[in-house]
């Protein structure tokens, strides 16, 4: 196959895959920003009290529930507004809120524990970051160091979820069930009061979905993007090495720029529970709103970007914890390693961030970087076909199982 084919084939296949996914939304979905609602109304519509439906009535919900199973019905992101959501959200805040000093000490200790076991060489950055967040969120939930068994279960589960979301392989429910069983056995060991409105099985699902799916996956993805930016900017690394006293500020700036260039959320979907009145448009109740973070970021300035959502519509509960912990993990990585990468860097980062780690201060060898570039380009070809096949299969399987539709049709909340 020629180099020209390698260049255009993945993009064409990805475009075809995205057309298939677009069909899931139906003809009545409104993409924001888009032809009907411009970028100037993104915040206005997102923050509207009527844009608060989470799952009921959207065909797209069946697909997200399928990807996030088991327990999507009690995942905090997908619970409908009401007393049950309020109780779950209160529990999440209680688990996540710590003093700045405690959060920093925990993050530094966990990062050091994991990174001390990493050796220089060719790595996938997301894979190296996932154990850090598995251990950190385990300790936030259980308030004890994470045992190897739990870390392995959390990492395997999170990797399976994110791989399914990116359509590089189908979901493995037996792998996910192993973590569910572990959490179900350990409920009595959680030192935080868990939501009483949830059954014991649902409490395990809640912990699994909120902390060991969303938190671990999103933080690992965010760190992979951040480290890829650093790995592909030699001047930035030299600046960080030469001015360590200014590292927190510089890394903080890179985090902001990275979250804007590579937003973790693709589409956040909401269902309107009442009409939303705009200057020249009425969005009727029952409309599926698809808020496109990448499109919004591409059309706005840095000051306008909202990487963690808006406060009026369930902003990310970890928005206060994520940036400082990312800064500490980055500092711990750079204290040990130099980074270099010639791999492609896209928002979805399905290649998991290939990079070369070298001992701090050493110059990277050229041969491994050439190998990374060649391997990544070839992988793009087979991965694009895999995403087309697995993505199509999962869309059809999600429609067949109709997890969300069936749940609400049964009279559930």
Short mmCIF file of C-alpha atoms in Angstrom, two decimals:
data_model
loop_
_atom_site.label_atom_id
_atom_site.label_comp_id
_atom_site.label_asym_id
_atom_site.label_seq_id
_atom_site.Cartn_x
_atom_site.Cartn_y
_atom_site.Cartn_z
CA UNK A 1 0.00 0.00 0.00
CA UNK A 2 1.40 3.39 -0.92
CA UNK A 3 2.08 6.29 1.42
CA UNK A 4 -0.67 8.26 -0.31
CA UNK A 5 -3.19 5.57 0.52
CA UNK A 6 -2.01 5.57 4.11
CA UNK A 7 -2.67 9.30 4.30
CA UNK A 8 -6.21 9.40 2.98
CA UNK A 9 -7.69 6.03 3.90
CA UNK A 10 -8.12 6.50 7.68
CA UNK A 11 -9.76 9.90 7.24
CA UNK A 12 -12.27 8.51 4.72
CA UNK A 13 -13.14 5.55 6.94
CA UNK A 14 -13.51 7.77 10.00
CA UNK A 15 -15.82 10.08 8.04
CA UNK A 16 -17.97 7.10 7.07
CA UNK A 17 -18.06 5.91 10.69
CA UNK A 18 -19.13 9.36 11.89
CA UNK A 19 -21.98 9.37 9.36
CA UNK A 20 -23.21 6.10 10.85
CA UNK A 21 -23.11 7.56 14.37
CA UNK A 22 -24.91 10.71 13.18
CA UNK A 23 -27.88 8.58 12.17
CA UNK A 24 -28.35 7.55 15.81
CA UNK A 25 -29.31 11.09 16.76
CA UNK A 26 -32.32 11.10 14.46
CA UNK A 27 -33.62 13.93 12.32
CA UNK A 28 -34.91 16.03 15.24
CA UNK A 29 -31.61 16.47 17.09
CA UNK A 30 -30.20 19.99 17.28
CA UNK A 31 -26.42 20.30 17.22
CA UNK A 32 -25.02 23.25 19.16
CA UNK A 33 -23.26 25.18 17.69
CA UNK A 34 -24.81 24.44 14.33
CA UNK A 35 -27.12 25.79 11.63
CA UNK A 36 -30.02 26.41 14.02
CA UNK A 37 -28.20 27.51 17.17
CA UNK A 38 -25.00 29.50 16.76
CA UNK A 39 -21.91 29.60 18.93
CA UNK A 40 -23.12 32.78 20.60
CA UNK A 41 -26.05 30.88 22.15
CA UNK A 42 -24.01 27.85 23.28
CA UNK A 43 -23.73 28.97 26.91
CA UNK A 44 -27.26 30.37 26.97
CA UNK A 45 -28.83 27.11 25.85
CA UNK A 46 -26.47 24.89 27.86
CA UNK A 47 -27.30 26.77 31.07
CA UNK A 48 -31.05 26.93 30.46
CA UNK A 49 -33.04 25.14 33.22
CA UNK A 50 -35.02 23.36 30.51
CA UNK A 51 -31.87 21.76 29.05
CA UNK A 52 -31.73 19.33 31.95
CA UNK A 53 -33.09 16.05 30.58
CA UNK A 54 -30.37 13.41 30.73
CA UNK A 55 -31.43 10.15 29.10
CA UNK A 56 -35.16 9.67 28.75
CA UNK A 57 -36.40 10.11 25.19
CA UNK A 58 -33.09 10.25 23.30
CA UNK A 59 -32.07 7.46 20.95
CA UNK A 60 -28.47 8.49 21.57
CA UNK A 61 -28.89 7.50 25.25
CA UNK A 62 -29.22 3.84 24.29
CA UNK A 63 -25.73 3.99 22.80
CA UNK A 64 -24.15 5.76 25.78
CA UNK A 65 -25.85 3.43 28.26
CA UNK A 66 -24.55 0.50 26.23
CA UNK A 67 -20.99 1.82 26.34
CA UNK A 68 -21.13 2.63 30.08
CA UNK A 69 -22.83 -0.59 31.22
CA UNK A 70 -23.18 -2.00 33.75
CA UNK A 71 -25.10 0.44 35.88
CA UNK A 72 -25.65 3.27 33.45
CA UNK A 73 -29.05 3.87 35.07
CA UNK A 74 -27.32 5.12 38.24
CA UNK A 75 -24.35 6.83 36.62
CA UNK A 76 -24.37 10.39 37.94
CA UNK A 77 -24.13 11.85 34.45
CA UNK A 78 -27.27 10.01 33.31
CA UNK A 79 -29.56 10.27 36.32
CA UNK A 80 -32.58 12.47 35.72
CA UNK A 81 -33.00 15.50 37.97
CA UNK A 82 -34.69 14.83 41.31
CA UNK A 83 -34.05 13.60 44.86
CA UNK A 84 -32.14 10.55 43.68
CA UNK A 85 -29.71 12.62 41.66
CA UNK A 86 -29.32 15.12 44.50
CA UNK A 87 -28.37 12.35 46.92
CA UNK A 88 -25.88 10.80 44.51
CA UNK A 89 -24.29 14.17 43.69
CA UNK A 90 -23.94 14.96 47.39
CA UNK A 91 -22.11 11.66 47.95
CA UNK A 92 -19.75 12.37 45.04
CA UNK A 93 -18.89 15.81 46.39
CA UNK A 94 -18.25 14.34 49.83
CA UNK A 95 -15.80 11.80 48.42
CA UNK A 96 -13.96 14.28 46.20
CA UNK A 97 -13.63 17.27 48.53
CA UNK A 98 -10.29 17.40 50.34
CA UNK A 99 -8.01 20.17 51.40
CA UNK A 100 -5.54 21.43 48.82
CA UNK A 101 -2.67 20.11 50.92
CA UNK A 102 -4.19 16.63 51.31
CA UNK A 103 -5.02 16.38 47.60
CA UNK A 104 -1.51 17.39 46.57
CA UNK A 105 0.15 15.02 49.03
CA UNK A 106 -2.03 12.12 47.92
CA UNK A 107 -1.41 12.81 44.24
CA UNK A 108 2.34 13.15 44.67
CA UNK A 109 2.57 9.94 46.70
CA UNK A 110 0.46 7.90 44.28
CA UNK A 111 2.24 9.27 41.19
CA UNK A 112 5.64 8.49 42.69
CA UNK A 113 4.55 4.97 43.60
CA UNK A 114 3.43 4.22 40.05
CA UNK A 115 6.11 6.11 38.14
CA UNK A 116 8.96 4.55 40.13
CA UNK A 117 7.97 1.30 38.40
CA UNK A 118 8.07 2.78 34.88
CA UNK A 119 11.24 2.31 32.87
CA UNK A 120 12.55 4.43 29.96
CA UNK A 121 11.61 3.23 26.48
CA UNK A 122 8.67 3.16 24.10
CA UNK A 123 5.35 3.53 25.92
CA UNK A 124 1.70 4.45 25.42
CA UNK A 125 1.15 7.47 27.62
CA UNK A 126 -2.49 6.74 28.41
CA UNK A 127 -1.57 3.25 29.56
CA UNK A 128 1.14 4.60 31.86
CA UNK A 129 -1.22 7.20 33.35
CA UNK A 130 -4.20 4.93 34.01
CA UNK A 131 -2.71 3.14 37.05
CA UNK A 132 -2.03 6.50 38.70
CA UNK A 133 -5.67 7.56 38.53
CA UNK A 134 -6.87 4.07 39.43
CA UNK A 135 -4.87 4.25 42.65
CA UNK A 136 -5.78 7.86 43.39
CA UNK A 137 -9.53 7.42 43.01
CA UNK A 138 -9.46 4.13 44.89
CA UNK A 139 -7.86 5.94 47.81
CA UNK A 140 -10.38 8.78 47.62
CA UNK A 141 -13.22 6.25 47.81
CA UNK A 142 -11.79 3.77 50.34
CA UNK A 143 -9.31 6.04 52.19
CA UNK A 144 -6.60 3.37 52.12
CA UNK A 145 -3.75 2.52 49.73
CA UNK A 146 -4.88 0.69 46.60
CA UNK A 147 -3.97 -3.03 46.61
CA UNK A 148 -2.58 -4.51 43.36
CA UNK A 149 -5.70 -6.63 42.81
CA UNK A 150 -7.97 -3.59 42.88
CA UNK A 151 -5.67 -1.56 40.63
CA UNK A 152 -5.57 -4.31 38.04
CA UNK A 153 -9.37 -4.63 38.05
CA UNK A 154 -9.90 -0.87 37.76
CA UNK A 155 -7.35 -0.46 34.96
CA UNK A 156 -8.71 -3.42 32.97
CA UNK A 157 -12.25 -2.10 33.32
CA UNK A 158 -11.41 1.50 32.42
CA UNK A 159 -9.33 0.39 29.45
CA UNK A 160 -12.22 -1.73 28.21
CA UNK A 161 -14.70 1.15 28.50
CA UNK A 162 -12.50 3.70 26.73
CA UNK A 163 -11.55 1.20 24.01
CA UNK A 164 -15.23 0.55 23.34
CA UNK A 165 -16.00 4.28 23.32
CA UNK A 166 -13.30 4.75 20.69
CA UNK A 167 -14.55 1.67 18.83
CA UNK A 168 -11.13 0.04 18.63
CA UNK A 169 -12.62 -3.14 20.10
CA UNK A 170 -16.04 -4.32 21.33
CA UNK A 171 -16.88 -4.13 25.01
CA UNK A 172 -16.02 -7.04 27.32
CA UNK A 173 -18.76 -7.36 29.92
CA UNK A 174 -17.06 -10.17 31.83
CA UNK A 175 -14.04 -7.94 32.40
CA UNK A 176 -16.32 -5.20 33.67
CA UNK A 177 -18.28 -7.61 35.87
CA UNK A 178 -15.14 -8.59 37.76
CA UNK A 179 -14.79 -5.04 39.06
CA UNK A 180 -18.52 -4.92 39.89
CA UNK A 181 -18.23 -8.06 42.01
CA UNK A 182 -15.17 -6.68 43.79
CA UNK A 183 -16.92 -3.40 44.64
CA UNK A 184 -20.06 -5.23 45.76
CA UNK A 185 -17.98 -7.23 48.23
CA UNK A 186 -16.26 -4.07 49.49
CA UNK A 187 -19.27 -1.81 50.06
CA UNK A 188 -19.04 -2.16 53.85
CA UNK A 189 -15.42 -0.92 53.68
CA UNK A 190 -16.35 2.42 52.10
CA UNK A 191 -16.01 5.00 54.92
CA UNK A 192 -18.39 7.43 53.23
CA UNK A 193 -22.20 7.20 53.55
CA UNK A 194 -23.41 5.85 50.21
CA UNK A 195 -26.76 6.91 48.70
CA UNK A 196 -29.56 5.15 50.60
CA UNK A 197 -31.91 5.43 47.63
CA UNK A 198 -29.69 2.95 45.77
CA UNK A 199 -29.74 -0.80 46.32
CA UNK A 200 -26.40 -2.44 47.24
CA UNK A 201 -25.95 -3.52 43.61
CA UNK A 202 -26.68 0.02 42.46
CA UNK A 203 -24.23 1.44 44.99
CA UNK A 204 -21.52 -0.74 43.43
CA UNK A 205 -22.57 0.43 39.96
CA UNK A 206 -22.49 4.07 41.13
CA UNK A 207 -18.94 3.74 42.46
CA UNK A 208 -17.85 1.89 39.34
CA UNK A 209 -19.36 4.34 36.89
CA UNK A 210 -18.56 7.63 38.57
CA UNK A 211 -15.10 7.03 39.99
CA UNK A 212 -13.62 4.03 38.21
CA UNK A 213 -15.06 4.65 34.75
CA UNK A 214 -15.52 8.37 34.14
CA UNK A 215 -12.89 9.72 36.53
CA UNK A 216 -10.13 7.23 35.66
CA UNK A 217 -10.82 7.35 31.91
CA UNK A 218 -11.11 11.12 31.63
CA UNK A 219 -8.07 11.89 33.77
CA UNK A 220 -5.96 9.34 31.89
CA UNK A 221 -7.06 10.83 28.59
CA UNK A 222 -6.38 14.36 29.80
CA UNK A 223 -2.88 13.40 30.96
CA UNK A 224 -2.14 11.62 27.68
CA UNK A 225 -3.03 14.80 25.77
CA UNK A 226 -1.01 16.98 28.11
CA UNK A 227 2.09 14.80 27.91
CA UNK A 228 1.77 14.47 24.13
CA UNK A 229 1.79 18.27 23.85
CA UNK A 230 4.95 18.39 25.96
CA UNK A 231 6.54 15.46 24.11
CA UNK A 232 6.13 17.23 20.76
CA UNK A 233 7.43 20.61 21.95
CA UNK A 234 11.13 20.44 22.75
CA UNK A 235 11.25 24.14 23.57
CA UNK A 236 8.52 23.72 26.16
CA UNK A 237 10.42 20.90 27.84
CA UNK A 238 13.57 23.00 27.97
CA UNK A 239 11.59 25.86 29.49
CA UNK A 240 10.15 23.56 32.14
CA UNK A 241 13.57 22.13 32.92
CA UNK A 242 15.22 25.56 33.05
CA UNK A 243 12.64 27.32 35.23
CA UNK A 244 11.35 24.74 37.75
CA UNK A 245 10.05 27.47 40.09
CA UNK A 246 7.63 28.56 37.35
CA UNK A 247 6.51 25.05 36.39
CA UNK A 248 3.09 25.14 38.02
CA UNK A 249 2.10 28.27 36.11
CA UNK A 250 3.47 27.01 32.78
CA UNK A 251 1.94 23.55 33.18
CA UNK A 252 -1.36 25.16 34.18
CA UNK A 253 -1.32 27.19 30.97
CA UNK A 254 -0.58 24.08 28.90
CA UNK A 255 -3.44 22.24 30.62
CA UNK A 256 -5.87 25.01 29.65
CA UNK A 257 -4.63 25.14 26.07
CA UNK A 258 -4.67 21.34 25.85
CA UNK A 259 -8.24 20.98 27.11
CA UNK A 260 -9.32 23.57 24.57
CA UNK A 261 -7.45 22.00 21.64
CA UNK A 262 -8.34 18.45 22.65
CA UNK A 263 -11.60 18.65 24.65
CA UNK A 264 -12.33 15.45 26.57
CA UNK A 265 -16.02 15.61 25.74
CA UNK A 266 -17.08 15.16 22.15
CA UNK A 267 -20.86 15.43 22.28
CA UNK A 268 -22.79 16.09 25.50
CA UNK A 269 -26.44 15.34 24.85
CA UNK A 270 -29.38 16.79 26.77
CA UNK A 271 -33.13 16.50 26.30
CA UNK A 272 -35.22 19.66 26.72
CA UNK A 273 -37.94 19.35 29.38
CA UNK A 274 -39.67 22.59 28.29
CA UNK A 275 -39.49 25.03 25.41
CA UNK A 276 -36.33 27.16 25.18
CA UNK A 277 -36.92 30.60 23.69
CA UNK A 278 -34.13 32.24 21.71
CA UNK A 279 -34.25 35.51 19.80
CA UNK A 280 -35.21 33.91 16.49
CA UNK A 281 -35.91 30.29 17.43
CA UNK A 282 -38.03 28.24 19.81
CA UNK A 283 -36.50 24.90 20.73
CA UNK A 284 -39.49 22.72 21.68
CA UNK A 285 -39.67 20.42 24.67
CA UNK A 286 -38.43 16.92 23.94
CA UNK A 287 -35.66 18.08 21.58
CA UNK A 288 -32.34 16.26 21.77
CA UNK A 289 -29.57 18.85 22.08
CA UNK A 290 -26.10 17.70 21.04
CA UNK A 291 -23.56 20.14 22.48
CA UNK A 292 -20.35 19.79 20.46
CA UNK A 293 -17.36 20.74 22.57
CA UNK A 294 -14.86 20.49 19.68
CA UNK A 295 -16.92 22.80 17.46
CA UNK A 296 -17.44 25.28 20.29
CA UNK A 297 -13.74 25.30 21.16
CA UNK A 298 -12.77 25.83 17.52
CA UNK A 299 -14.99 28.92 17.22
CA UNK A 300 -14.26 30.68 20.51
CA UNK A 301 -11.37 32.32 22.28
CA UNK A 302 -9.45 30.78 25.14
CA UNK A 303 -11.35 32.90 27.67
CA UNK A 304 -14.72 31.59 26.45
CA UNK A 305 -13.92 27.89 26.65
CA UNK A 306 -15.66 25.73 29.29
CA UNK A 307 -13.69 22.47 29.62
CA UNK A 308 -15.71 21.27 32.62
CA UNK A 309 -19.18 22.40 31.55
CA UNK A 310 -21.30 25.18 33.04
CA UNK A 311 -22.24 25.46 36.69
CA UNK A 312 -25.96 25.68 35.88
CA UNK A 313 -26.02 22.27 34.17
CA UNK A 314 -24.03 19.81 36.26
CA UNK A 315 -20.48 20.95 35.72
CA UNK A 316 -17.90 18.20 36.20
CA UNK A 317 -17.73 17.42 39.96
CA UNK A 318 -13.93 17.01 39.69
CA UNK A 319 -13.37 20.44 38.11
CA UNK A 320 -11.65 21.70 41.25
CA UNK A 321 -9.54 18.57 41.71
CA UNK A 322 -8.46 17.87 38.12
CA UNK A 323 -6.11 20.79 37.22
CA UNK A 324 -3.94 20.74 40.39
CA UNK A 325 -3.61 16.96 40.38
CA UNK A 326 -2.68 17.03 36.68
CA UNK A 327 0.03 19.59 37.43
CA UNK A 328 1.53 17.39 40.14
CA UNK A 329 1.50 14.23 38.02
CA UNK A 330 3.13 16.14 35.15
CA UNK A 331 5.85 17.44 37.45
CA UNK A 332 6.52 13.92 38.73
CA UNK A 333 6.80 12.62 35.15
CA UNK A 334 9.17 15.40 34.08
CA UNK A 335 11.29 14.95 37.19
CA UNK A 336 12.07 11.42 35.99
CA UNK A 337 11.85 11.48 32.21
CA UNK A 338 12.26 13.40 29.02
CA UNK A 339 9.49 12.80 26.48
CA UNK A 340 9.47 12.70 22.69
CA UNK A 341 6.86 11.58 20.18
CA UNK A 342 6.39 11.62 16.42
CA UNK A 343 2.95 9.98 16.55
CA UNK A 344 -0.27 11.60 15.45
CA UNK A 345 -2.10 13.62 18.10
CA UNK A 346 -5.87 13.87 17.66
CA UNK A 347 -8.73 14.65 20.02
CA UNK A 348 -9.86 11.04 20.26
CA UNK A 349 -6.25 9.80 20.65
CA UNK A 350 -7.12 6.17 19.77
CA UNK A 351 -3.40 5.37 19.55
CA UNK A 352 -3.16 5.94 23.34
CA UNK A 353 -0.29 8.41 22.94
CA UNK A 354 2.84 6.60 21.71
CA UNK A 355 6.00 8.24 23.07
CA UNK A 356 9.63 7.63 23.93
CA UNK A 357 10.64 8.08 27.56
CA UNK A 358 14.31 8.87 28.16
CA UNK A 359 16.17 9.42 31.44
CA UNK A 360 15.93 13.06 32.53
CA UNK A 361 18.49 15.11 30.61
CA UNK A 362 19.33 12.46 27.99
CA UNK A 363 18.84 13.16 24.27
CA UNK A 364 16.31 10.90 22.55
CA UNK A 365 17.68 8.55 19.92
CA UNK A 366 16.40 9.08 16.39
CA UNK A 367 15.70 5.44 15.50
CA UNK A 368 12.89 4.90 18.06
CA UNK A 369 11.22 8.14 16.96
CA UNK A 370 11.28 7.04 13.32
CA UNK A 371 9.77 3.72 14.41
CA UNK A 372 7.00 5.49 16.34
CA UNK A 373 6.04 7.55 13.28
CA UNK A 374 6.02 4.57 10.88
CA UNK A 375 4.17 2.28 13.28
CA UNK A 376 1.58 4.92 14.13
CA UNK A 377 0.80 5.56 10.47
CA UNK A 378 0.32 1.88 9.73
CA UNK A 379 -1.78 1.43 12.85
CA UNK A 380 -4.05 4.22 11.65
CA UNK A 381 -5.03 2.06 8.69
CA UNK A 382 -6.07 -1.09 10.53
CA UNK A 383 -7.49 0.92 13.41
CA UNK A 384 -9.76 2.92 11.10
CA UNK A 385 -11.22 -0.32 9.71
CA UNK A 386 -11.56 -1.76 13.22
CA UNK A 387 -13.41 1.38 14.34
CA UNK A 388 -15.74 1.15 11.37
CA UNK A 389 -16.54 -2.53 12.00
CA UNK A 390 -16.78 -2.43 15.79
CA UNK A 391 -18.50 0.96 15.81
CA UNK A 392 -21.19 -0.23 13.40
CA UNK A 393 -21.67 -3.44 15.35
CA UNK A 394 -22.02 -1.62 18.68
CA UNK A 395 -24.47 0.93 17.27
CA UNK A 396 -26.66 -1.89 15.97
CA UNK A 397 -26.28 -3.95 19.16
CA UNK A 398 -27.11 -0.91 21.30
CA UNK A 399 -30.26 -0.32 19.26
CA UNK A 400 -31.23 -3.95 19.66
CA UNK A 401 -30.69 -4.00 23.42
CA UNK A 402 -32.22 -0.51 23.90
CA UNK A 403 -31.05 -0.37 27.51
CA UNK A 404 -32.23 3.17 28.20
CA UNK A 405 -35.50 2.91 26.27
CA UNK A 406 -36.41 -0.35 28.01
CA UNK A 407 -35.53 1.05 31.42
CA UNK A 408 -37.86 4.03 31.14
CA UNK A 409 -40.56 2.03 29.37
CA UNK A 410 -40.70 -0.10 32.52
CA UNK A 411 -41.79 2.87 34.58
CA UNK A 412 -38.44 3.54 36.22
CA UNK A 413 -37.27 6.96 37.30
#
